Each structure stands twice: as C-alpha cells, then as structure tokens.
Amino acid sequence: MSKANLLDRRAVVSSLLADRKGAIAVGGLGASTYDIAAAGDHDRNFYLWGAMGGAVMIGLGLALAQPKLPVVVITGDGEMLMGIGSLATVGLQKPGNLSIVVLDNEAYGETGGQMSHTASAVNLVGVAQACGIADTSTLETMAEIEAFASSLRDVSAGPRFASVKIDAANLERVLSNRDGIFILTRLRGSLGFGPI
C-alpha cells in the first residue's frame, strides 16, 4: 500500500469496536490505548498504559479464562515486536475467541517516531503464520476492516491475526481513567466478579 493511502487509525479502531457487544478490548502501550478510549470508554476496555510487550499475553489470558466472550487485542507494531514471542503461545493454545489487530505505522510512536522493523524486514503476518496462527490477514481498506470486525464476535474460529497499515499521524491523546485498580475492578464487575 502506498504511503498516501494508509488508513486512519482512529477510523479503524472505531470501526472494529462499533458493534462490539460483550467483547473485551485490550489496548497495547500508547496510541492504540488512546484509540480505544477515543472510540468510547467501556467497562470491558482493558488499557495497558505502560506494559510494553504484554498486550497479547493479557488478551490470551482473558480469552482462556472467558472462552465464551470475544477478546480483541488492539496494539501497535512496536509493542507487538517487543512481545513477539507471545504469538508462539497463542499459536500453541489456539483460543477460538481471540483476535489480535496490529496497527502498523512502521514507527515507534511513543519514543519519537523512529522507524520500526516492520518498515523494512519484519512481516508480522508471516511471523503469526509461522507461530501456528492460521487465520491471518493484512487489511488495507475500510471495507476489509468492517468485514474483519464482524468476525470478532465469532468465539470458535480464532485465533485471528490482522496487520493494518495506518498513517503515522500524531493524534491528540484521549485518556480514560489511568488507575489500574479501577480498570481491573471495572472489568471484573462487567464479567460478574466482585471487587478484588
């Protein structure tokens, strides 16, 4: 995809979460978490403000613990590269209710926009396939995003992995509550569990 035709990250995330029903959304470090908050704060949003590399493993744990609920991890290419080994565990466990979406702007946006490995040598879709994740795709149009979004509710056909090439716009940060206990307690409450 040419650099001129890259997708808008906020439009992508809004489309993915527009009809989420009971899905749990896990946001990776930085911009993807801001994008999830911008799409609308929700009791089932689990924001990882500073856990670089941990989004997919958190999503995997939630997917295994709540197999009847869709779990979608929305993260960036830098965060995914940091936790790339998590894809091997996902490929081994094969949770049917887990979807992983990587917003790939080919840059480390949180540390100054340095070029990430996906700008040259690393193909994250290929890595996911090599780790045993059969349902992989590169999404390049909003029509493809919308079709993928409808598959997120299927809790039996995953895991799914999608890479979305997005523009590198530095957008306004949309912050929800940053208190980890509040976020965890709110998520637990929405799942029917009492406070910790």
JSON list of C-alpha atoms in Angstrom, two decimals:
[
{"chain": "A", "resi": 1, "resn": "MET", "atom": "CA", "xyz": [0.00, 0.00, 0.00]},
{"chain": "A", "resi": 2, "resn": "SER", "atom": "CA", "xyz": [1.40, 3.40, -0.87]},
{"chain": "A", "resi": 3, "resn": "LYS", "atom": "CA", "xyz": [2.19, 5.81, 1.93]},
{"chain": "A", "resi": 4, "resn": "ALA", "atom": "CA", "xyz": [-0.53, 8.11, 0.56]},
{"chain": "A", "resi": 5, "resn": "ASN", "atom": "CA", "xyz": [-3.27, 5.50, 1.02]},
{"chain": "A", "resi": 6, "resn": "LEU", "atom": "CA", "xyz": [-2.64, 4.45, 4.61]},
{"chain": "A", "resi": 7, "resn": "LEU", "atom": "CA", "xyz": [-5.68, 4.12, 6.86]},
{"chain": "A", "resi": 8, "resn": "ASP", "atom": "CA", "xyz": [-6.63, 6.48, 9.67]},
{"chain": "A", "resi": 9, "resn": "ARG", "atom": "CA", "xyz": [-6.01, 4.70, 12.99]},
{"chain": "A", "resi": 10, "resn": "ARG", "atom": "CA", "xyz": [-8.99, 6.20, 14.78]},
{"chain": "A", "resi": 11, "resn": "ALA", "atom": "CA", "xyz": [-11.38, 5.27, 11.98]},
{"chain": "A", "resi": 12, "resn": "VAL", "atom": "CA", "xyz": [-10.01, 1.72, 12.01]},
{"chain": "A", "resi": 13, "resn": "VAL", "atom": "CA", "xyz": [-10.42, 1.26, 15.78]},
{"chain": "A", "resi": 14, "resn": "SER", "atom": "CA", "xyz": [-13.86, 2.90, 15.81]},
{"chain": "A", "resi": 15, "resn": "SER", "atom": "CA", "xyz": [-15.00, 0.52, 13.08]},
{"chain": "A", "resi": 16, "resn": "LEU", "atom": "CA", "xyz": [-13.57, -2.52, 14.89]},
{"chain": "A", "resi": 17, "resn": "LEU", "atom": "CA", "xyz": [-15.37, -1.63, 18.13]},
{"chain": "A", "resi": 18, "resn": "ALA", "atom": "CA", "xyz": [-18.59, -0.19, 16.70]},
{"chain": "A", "resi": 19, "resn": "ASP", "atom": "CA", "xyz": [-20.67, -3.33, 17.23]},
{"chain": "A", "resi": 20, "resn": "ARG", "atom": "CA", "xyz": [-18.59, -4.99, 19.93]},
{"chain": "A", "resi": 21, "resn": "LYS", "atom": "CA", "xyz": [-21.48, -6.28, 22.05]},
{"chain": "A", "resi": 22, "resn": "GLY", "atom": "CA", "xyz": [-19.79, -8.04, 25.02]},
{"chain": "A", "resi": 23, "resn": "ALA", "atom": "CA", "xyz": [-16.27, -8.16, 23.60]},
{"chain": "A", "resi": 24, "resn": "ILE", "atom": "CA", "xyz": [-13.31, -7.37, 25.81]},
{"chain": "A", "resi": 25, "resn": "ALA", "atom": "CA", "xyz": [-10.86, -4.94, 24.18]},
{"chain": "A", "resi": 26, "resn": "VAL", "atom": "CA", "xyz": [-7.24, -4.93, 25.34]},
{"chain": "A", "resi": 27, "resn": "GLY", "atom": "CA", "xyz": [-5.18, -1.93, 24.32]},
{"chain": "A", "resi": 28, "resn": "GLY", "atom": "CA", "xyz": [-1.42, -2.07, 23.96]},
{"chain": "A", "resi": 29, "resn": "LEU", "atom": "CA", "xyz": [1.04, 0.58, 25.02]},
{"chain": "A", "resi": 30, "resn": "GLY", "atom": "CA", "xyz": [0.40, 4.13, 23.89]},
{"chain": "A", "resi": 31, "resn": "ALA", "atom": "CA", "xyz": [-1.54, 5.17, 20.84]},
{"chain": "A", "resi": 32, "resn": "SER", "atom": "CA", "xyz": [-3.66, 2.02, 20.48]},
{"chain": "A", "resi": 33, "resn": "THR", "atom": "CA", "xyz": [-4.96, 2.56, 24.02]},
{"chain": "A", "resi": 34, "resn": "TYR", "atom": "CA", "xyz": [-5.77, 6.19, 23.19]},
{"chain": "A", "resi": 35, "resn": "ASP", "atom": "CA", "xyz": [-7.56, 4.98, 20.05]},
{"chain": "A", "resi": 36, "resn": "ILE", "atom": "CA", "xyz": [-9.69, 2.53, 22.03]},
{"chain": "A", "resi": 37, "resn": "ALA", "atom": "CA", "xyz": [-10.59, 5.27, 24.54]},
{"chain": "A", "resi": 38, "resn": "ALA", "atom": "CA", "xyz": [-11.41, 7.63, 21.64]},
{"chain": "A", "resi": 39, "resn": "ALA", "atom": "CA", "xyz": [-13.83, 5.02, 20.25]},
{"chain": "A", "resi": 40, "resn": "GLY", "atom": "CA", "xyz": [-15.69, 5.19, 23.57]},
{"chain": "A", "resi": 41, "resn": "ASP", "atom": "CA", "xyz": [-14.78, 4.30, 27.12]},
{"chain": "A", "resi": 42, "resn": "HIS", "atom": "CA", "xyz": [-16.35, 0.97, 28.04]},
{"chain": "A", "resi": 43, "resn": "ASP", "atom": "CA", "xyz": [-16.45, -1.30, 31.09]},
{"chain": "A", "resi": 44, "resn": "ARG", "atom": "CA", "xyz": [-14.75, -4.01, 29.04]},
{"chain": "A", "resi": 45, "resn": "ASN", "atom": "CA", "xyz": [-11.84, -1.89, 27.85]},
{"chain": "A", "resi": 46, "resn": "PHE", "atom": "CA", "xyz": [-8.61, -3.04, 29.48]},
{"chain": "A", "resi": 47, "resn": "TYR", "atom": "CA", "xyz": [-5.98, -0.37, 28.99]},
{"chain": "A", "resi": 48, "resn": "LEU", "atom": "CA", "xyz": [-2.30, -1.22, 29.35]},
{"chain": "A", "resi": 49, "resn": "TRP", "atom": "CA", "xyz": [-0.73, 2.18, 29.86]},
{"chain": "A", "resi": 50, "resn": "GLY", "atom": "CA", "xyz": [2.82, 1.04, 30.44]},
{"chain": "A", "resi": 51, "resn": "ALA", "atom": "CA", "xyz": [3.12, -2.70, 29.86]},
{"chain": "A", "resi": 52, "resn": "MET", "atom": "CA", "xyz": [5.03, -2.73, 26.58]},
{"chain": "A", "resi": 53, "resn": "GLY", "atom": "CA", "xyz": [5.00, -6.19, 25.04]},
{"chain": "A", "resi": 54, "resn": "GLY", "atom": "CA", "xyz": [2.26, -7.53, 27.29]},
{"chain": "A", "resi": 55, "resn": "ALA", "atom": "CA", "xyz": [-0.97, -6.86, 25.39]},
{"chain": "A", "resi": 56, "resn": "VAL", "atom": "CA", "xyz": [-1.19, -10.18, 23.53]},
{"chain": "A", "resi": 57, "resn": "MET", "atom": "CA", "xyz": [-0.41, -12.22, 26.67]},
{"chain": "A", "resi": 58, "resn": "ILE", "atom": "CA", "xyz": [-3.03, -10.30, 28.68]},
{"chain": "A", "resi": 59, "resn": "GLY", "atom": "CA", "xyz": [-5.51, -10.90, 25.85]},
{"chain": "A", "resi": 60, "resn": "LEU", "atom": "CA", "xyz": [-4.59, -14.59, 25.73]},
{"chain": "A", "resi": 61, "resn": "GLY", "atom": "CA", "xyz": [-5.16, -14.95, 29.47]},
{"chain": "A", "resi": 62, "resn": "LEU", "atom": "CA", "xyz": [-8.55, -13.26, 29.24]},
{"chain": "A", "resi": 63, "resn": "ALA", "atom": "CA", "xyz": [-9.51, -15.37, 26.21]},
{"chain": "A", "resi": 64, "resn": "LEU", "atom": "CA", "xyz": [-8.62, -18.60, 28.02]},
{"chain": "A", "resi": 65, "resn": "ALA", "atom": "CA", "xyz": [-10.42, -17.51, 31.20]},
{"chain": "A", "resi": 66, "resn": "GLN", "atom": "CA", "xyz": [-13.55, -16.31, 29.33]},
{"chain": "A", "resi": 67, "resn": "PRO", "atom": "CA", "xyz": [-13.90, -18.68, 26.33]},
{"chain": "A", "resi": 68, "resn": "LYS", "atom": "CA", "xyz": [-17.50, -17.65, 25.59]},
{"chain": "A", "resi": 69, "resn": "LEU", "atom": "CA", "xyz": [-16.55, -13.97, 25.17]},
{"chain": "A", "resi": 70, "resn": "PRO", "atom": "CA", "xyz": [-14.76, -12.41, 22.22]},
{"chain": "A", "resi": 71, "resn": "VAL", "atom": "CA", "xyz": [-11.42, -10.84, 23.16]},
{"chain": "A", "resi": 72, "resn": "VAL", "atom": "CA", "xyz": [-9.72, -8.41, 20.80]},
{"chain": "A", "resi": 73, "resn": "VAL", "atom": "CA", "xyz": [-6.21, -7.09, 21.34]},
{"chain": "A", "resi": 74, "resn": "ILE", "atom": "CA", "xyz": [-5.50, -3.83, 19.55]},
{"chain": "A", "resi": 75, "resn": "THR", "atom": "CA", "xyz": [-1.85, -2.87, 19.66]},
{"chain": "A", "resi": 76, "resn": "GLY", "atom": "CA", "xyz": [0.91, -1.25, 17.65]},
{"chain": "A", "resi": 77, "resn": "ASP", "atom": "CA", "xyz": [3.81, -2.67, 15.69]},
{"chain": "A", "resi": 78, "resn": "GLY", "atom": "CA", "xyz": [6.44, -1.59, 18.24]},
{"chain": "A", "resi": 79, "resn": "GLU", "atom": "CA", "xyz": [4.54, -3.16, 21.13]},
{"chain": "A", "resi": 80, "resn": "MET", "atom": "CA", "xyz": [3.96, -6.33, 19.09]},
{"chain": "A", "resi": 81, "resn": "LEU", "atom": "CA", "xyz": [7.65, -6.56, 18.23]},
{"chain": "A", "resi": 82, "resn": "MET", "atom": "CA", "xyz": [8.50, -6.30, 21.94]},
{"chain": "A", "resi": 83, "resn": "GLY", "atom": "CA", "xyz": [6.19, -9.24, 22.75]},
{"chain": "A", "resi": 84, "resn": "ILE", "atom": "CA", "xyz": [6.62, -11.22, 19.54]},
{"chain": "A", "resi": 85, "resn": "GLY", "atom": "CA", "xyz": [7.15, -14.49, 21.41]},
{"chain": "A", "resi": 86, "resn": "SER", "atom": "CA", "xyz": [3.56, -14.28, 22.63]},
{"chain": "A", "resi": 87, "resn": "LEU", "atom": "CA", "xyz": [2.40, -15.23, 19.14]},
{"chain": "A", "resi": 88, "resn": "ALA", "atom": "CA", "xyz": [4.00, -18.66, 19.60]},
{"chain": "A", "resi": 89, "resn": "THR", "atom": "CA", "xyz": [1.97, -19.22, 22.75]},
{"chain": "A", "resi": 90, "resn": "VAL", "atom": "CA", "xyz": [-1.22, -18.08, 21.02]},
{"chain": "A", "resi": 91, "resn": "GLY", "atom": "CA", "xyz": [-0.44, -20.47, 18.15]},
{"chain": "A", "resi": 92, "resn": "LEU", "atom": "CA", "xyz": [0.00, -23.31, 20.63]},
{"chain": "A", "resi": 93, "resn": "GLN", "atom": "CA", "xyz": [-3.09, -22.57, 22.75]},
{"chain": "A", "resi": 94, "resn": "LYS", "atom": "CA", "xyz": [-5.34, -21.63, 19.79]},
{"chain": "A", "resi": 95, "resn": "PRO", "atom": "CA", "xyz": [-8.13, -19.81, 21.66]},
{"chain": "A", "resi": 96, "resn": "GLY", "atom": "CA", "xyz": [-11.10, -19.56, 19.31]},
{"chain": "A", "resi": 97, "resn": "ASN", "atom": "CA", "xyz": [-12.26, -16.27, 20.83]},
{"chain": "A", "resi": 98, "resn": "LEU", "atom": "CA", "xyz": [-9.02, -14.25, 20.46]},
{"chain": "A", "resi": 99, "resn": "SER", "atom": "CA", "xyz": [-8.37, -11.68, 17.75]},
{"chain": "A", "resi": 100, "resn": "ILE", "atom": "CA", "xyz": [-5.16, -9.66, 17.50]},
{"chain": "A", "resi": 101, "resn": "VAL", "atom": "CA", "xyz": [-5.05, -6.45, 15.49]},
{"chain": "A", "resi": 102, "resn": "VAL", "atom": "CA", "xyz": [-1.74, -4.68, 14.96]},
{"chain": "A", "resi": 103, "resn": "LEU", "atom": "CA", "xyz": [-1.94, -1.02, 13.95]},
{"chain": "A", "resi": 104, "resn": "ASP", "atom": "CA", "xyz": [1.29, -0.78, 11.97]},
{"chain": "A", "resi": 105, "resn": "ASN", "atom": "CA", "xyz": [2.62, 2.71, 11.27]},
{"chain": "A", "resi": 106, "resn": "GLU", "atom": "CA", "xyz": [6.16, 1.32, 10.87]},
{"chain": "A", "resi": 107, "resn": "ALA", "atom": "CA", "xyz": [7.37, 3.54, 13.71]},
{"chain": "A", "resi": 108, "resn": "TYR", "atom": "CA", "xyz": [7.92, 3.64, 17.45]},
{"chain": "A", "resi": 109, "resn": "GLY", "atom": "CA", "xyz": [5.41, 6.40, 18.06]},
{"chain": "A", "resi": 110, "resn": "GLU", "atom": "CA", "xyz": [5.82, 6.63, 21.83]},
{"chain": "A", "resi": 111, "resn": "THR", "atom": "CA", "xyz": [9.56, 7.27, 21.72]},
{"chain": "A", "resi": 112, "resn": "GLY", "atom": "CA", "xyz": [9.86, 9.78, 18.90]},
{"chain": "A", "resi": 113, "resn": "GLY", "atom": "CA", "xyz": [8.82, 8.09, 15.68]},
{"chain": "A", "resi": 114, "resn": "GLN", "atom": "CA", "xyz": [11.94, 6.04, 14.99]},
{"chain": "A", "resi": 115, "resn": "MET", "atom": "CA", "xyz": [11.48, 3.53, 12.16]},
{"chain": "A", "resi": 116, "resn": "SER", "atom": "CA", "xyz": [10.36, 0.12, 13.44]},
{"chain": "A", "resi": 117, "resn": "HIS", "atom": "CA", "xyz": [11.45, -3.22, 11.99]},
{"chain": "A", "resi": 118, "resn": "THR", "atom": "CA", "xyz": [8.18, -3.55, 10.07]},
{"chain": "A", "resi": 119, "resn": "ALA", "atom": "CA", "xyz": [9.30, -0.69, 7.82]},
{"chain": "A", "resi": 120, "resn": "SER", "atom": "CA", "xyz": [11.91, -2.94, 6.27]},
{"chain": "A", "resi": 121, "resn": "ALA", "atom": "CA", "xyz": [12.47, -6.57, 7.21]},
{"chain": "A", "resi": 122, "resn": "VAL", "atom": "CA", "xyz": [9.75, -7.90, 9.51]},
{"chain": "A", "resi": 123, "resn": "ASN", "atom": "CA", "xyz": [6.44, -9.24, 8.18]},
{"chain": "A", "resi": 124, "resn": "LEU", "atom": "CA", "xyz": [4.20, -9.65, 11.24]},
{"chain": "A", "resi": 125, "resn": "VAL", "atom": "CA", "xyz": [1.60, -11.65, 9.31]},
{"chain": "A", "resi": 126, "resn": "GLY", "atom": "CA", "xyz": [4.32, -14.09, 8.28]},
{"chain": "A", "resi": 127, "resn": "VAL", "atom": "CA", "xyz": [5.52, -14.35, 11.88]},
{"chain": "A", "resi": 128, "resn": "ALA", "atom": "CA", "xyz": [1.97, -15.06, 13.10]},
{"chain": "A", "resi": 129, "resn": "GLN", "atom": "CA", "xyz": [1.57, -17.77, 10.44]},
{"chain": "A", "resi": 130, "resn": "ALA", "atom": "CA", "xyz": [4.89, -19.33, 11.38]},
{"chain": "A", "resi": 131, "resn": "CYS", "atom": "CA", "xyz": [3.72, -19.42, 15.00]},
{"chain": "A", "resi": 132, "resn": "GLY", "atom": "CA", "xyz": [0.69, -21.52, 14.06]},
{"chain": "A", "resi": 133, "resn": "ILE", "atom": "CA", "xyz": [-1.99, -18.84, 13.72]},
{"chain": "A", "resi": 134, "resn": "ALA", "atom": "CA", "xyz": [-3.83, -19.93, 10.58]},
{"chain": "A", "resi": 135, "resn": "ASP", "atom": "CA", "xyz": [-6.27, -17.02, 10.21]},
{"chain": "A", "resi": 136, "resn": "THR", "atom": "CA", "xyz": [-4.01, -14.13, 9.29]},
{"chain": "A", "resi": 137, "resn": "SER", "atom": "CA", "xyz": [-4.54, -11.13, 7.06]},
{"chain": "A", "resi": 138, "resn": "THR", "atom": "CA", "xyz": [-3.29, -7.75, 6.02]},
{"chain": "A", "resi": 139, "resn": "LEU", "atom": "CA", "xyz": [-6.15, -5.24, 6.00]},
{"chain": "A", "resi": 140, "resn": "GLU", "atom": "CA", "xyz": [-5.77, -2.31, 3.62]},
{"chain": "A", "resi": 141, "resn": "THR", "atom": "CA", "xyz": [-9.26, -0.87, 3.15]},
{"chain": "A", "resi": 142, "resn": "MET", "atom": "CA", "xyz": [-12.09, 0.17, 5.42]},
{"chain": "A", "resi": 143, "resn": "ALA", "atom": "CA", "xyz": [-14.28, -2.44, 3.72]},
{"chain": "A", "resi": 144, "resn": "GLU", "atom": "CA", "xyz": [-11.79, -5.11, 4.84]},
{"chain": "A", "resi": 145, "resn": "ILE", "atom": "CA", "xyz": [-11.76, -3.61, 8.35]},
{"chain": "A", "resi": 146, "resn": "GLU", "atom": "CA", "xyz": [-15.57, -3.78, 8.52]},
{"chain": "A", "resi": 147, "resn": "ALA", "atom": "CA", "xyz": [-15.60, -7.40, 7.32]},
{"chain": "A", "resi": 148, "resn": "PHE", "atom": "CA", "xyz": [-12.94, -8.32, 9.88]},
{"chain": "A", "resi": 149, "resn": "ALA", "atom": "CA", "xyz": [-14.91, -6.51, 12.62]},
{"chain": "A", "resi": 150, "resn": "SER", "atom": "CA", "xyz": [-17.91, -8.75, 12.01]},
{"chain": "A", "resi": 151, "resn": "SER", "atom": "CA", "xyz": [-15.71, -11.83, 12.55]},
{"chain": "A", "resi": 152, "resn": "LEU", "atom": "CA", "xyz": [-14.62, -10.60, 16.01]},
{"chain": "A", "resi": 153, "resn": "ARG", "atom": "CA", "xyz": [-17.87, -11.85, 17.56]},
{"chain": "A", "resi": 154, "resn": "ASP", "atom": "CA", "xyz": [-17.16, -15.45, 16.49]},
{"chain": "A", "resi": 155, "resn": "VAL", "atom": "CA", "xyz": [-15.70, -17.22, 19.52]},
{"chain": "A", "resi": 156, "resn": "SER", "atom": "CA", "xyz": [-14.91, -20.51, 17.79]},
{"chain": "A", "resi": 157, "resn": "ALA", "atom": "CA", "xyz": [-12.93, -19.75, 14.62]},
{"chain": "A", "resi": 158, "resn": "GLY", "atom": "CA", "xyz": [-9.88, -18.00, 16.07]},
{"chain": "A", "resi": 159, "resn": "PRO", "atom": "CA", "xyz": [-7.29, -17.11, 16.84]},
{"chain": "A", "resi": 160, "resn": "ARG", "atom": "CA", "xyz": [-7.17, -14.36, 14.25]},
{"chain": "A", "resi": 161, "resn": "PHE", "atom": "CA", "xyz": [-4.29, -12.00, 13.46]},
{"chain": "A", "resi": 162, "resn": "ALA", "atom": "CA", "xyz": [-4.55, -8.89, 11.32]},
{"chain": "A", "resi": 163, "resn": "SER", "atom": "CA", "xyz": [-1.99, -6.27, 10.41]},
{"chain": "A", "resi": 164, "resn": "VAL", "atom": "CA", "xyz": [-3.35, -2.87, 9.41]},
{"chain": "A", "resi": 165, "resn": "LYS", "atom": "CA", "xyz": [-1.04, -0.34, 7.78]},
{"chain": "A", "resi": 166, "resn": "ILE", "atom": "CA", "xyz": [-2.02, 3.01, 9.22]},
{"chain": "A", "resi": 167, "resn": "ASP", "atom": "CA", "xyz": [-0.76, 6.54, 8.83]},
{"chain": "A", "resi": 168, "resn": "ALA", "atom": "CA", "xyz": [1.75, 7.87, 11.34]},
{"chain": "A", "resi": 169, "resn": "ALA", "atom": "CA", "xyz": [-0.33, 10.86, 12.43]},
{"chain": "A", "resi": 170, "resn": "ASN", "atom": "CA", "xyz": [0.40, 12.05, 15.96]},
{"chain": "A", "resi": 171, "resn": "LEU", "atom": "CA", "xyz": [-3.15, 12.45, 17.26]},
{"chain": "A", "resi": 172, "resn": "GLU", "atom": "CA", "xyz": [-4.44, 14.01, 20.44]},
{"chain": "A", "resi": 173, "resn": "ARG", "atom": "CA", "xyz": [-4.27, 11.61, 23.35]},
{"chain": "A", "resi": 174, "resn": "VAL", "atom": "CA", "xyz": [-7.66, 10.51, 24.62]},
{"chain": "A", "resi": 175, "resn": "LEU", "atom": "CA", "xyz": [-7.26, 9.33, 28.18]},
{"chain": "A", "resi": 176, "resn": "SER", "atom": "CA", "xyz": [-9.67, 7.38, 30.28]},
{"chain": "A", "resi": 177, "resn": "ASN", "atom": "CA", "xyz": [-9.09, 6.58, 33.91]},
{"chain": "A", "resi": 178, "resn": "ARG", "atom": "CA", "xyz": [-5.43, 5.57, 34.34]},
{"chain": "A", "resi": 179, "resn": "ASP", "atom": "CA", "xyz": [-5.89, 3.90, 37.72]},
{"chain": "A", "resi": 180, "resn": "GLY", "atom": "CA", "xyz": [-5.05, 0.22, 37.25]},
{"chain": "A", "resi": 181, "resn": "ILE", "atom": "CA", "xyz": [-7.20, -0.97, 40.15]},
{"chain": "A", "resi": 182, "resn": "PHE", "atom": "CA", "xyz": [-10.19, 0.98, 38.81]},
{"chain": "A", "resi": 183, "resn": "ILE", "atom": "CA", "xyz": [-9.74, -0.51, 35.31]},
{"chain": "A", "resi": 184, "resn": "LEU", "atom": "CA", "xyz": [-9.33, -4.04, 36.66]},
{"chain": "A", "resi": 185, "resn": "THR", "atom": "CA", "xyz": [-12.24, -3.75, 39.12]},
{"chain": "A", "resi": 186, "resn": "ARG", "atom": "CA", "xyz": [-14.49, -2.30, 36.42]},
{"chain": "A", "resi": 187, "resn": "LEU", "atom": "CA", "xyz": [-13.65, -5.14, 34.02]},
{"chain": "A", "resi": 188, "resn": "ARG", "atom": "CA", "xyz": [-14.17, -7.77, 36.72]},
{"chain": "A", "resi": 189, "resn": "GLY", "atom": "CA", "xyz": [-17.53, -6.21, 37.61]},
{"chain": "A", "resi": 190, "resn": "SER", "atom": "CA", "xyz": [-18.66, -6.30, 33.98]},
{"chain": "A", "resi": 191, "resn": "LEU", "atom": "CA", "xyz": [-17.81, -10.02, 33.92]},
{"chain": "A", "resi": 192, "resn": "GLY", "atom": "CA", "xyz": [-19.81, -10.71, 37.08]},
{"chain": "A", "resi": 193, "resn": "PHE", "atom": "CA", "xyz": [-16.95, -10.90, 39.56]},
{"chain": "A", "resi": 194, "resn": "GLY", "atom": "CA", "xyz": [-16.72, -8.94, 42.80]},
{"chain": "A", "resi": 195, "resn": "PRO", "atom": "CA", "xyz": [-14.03, -6.42, 43.69]},
{"chain": "A", "resi": 196, "resn": "ILE", "atom": "CA", "xyz": [-10.50, -7.64, 44.26]}
]
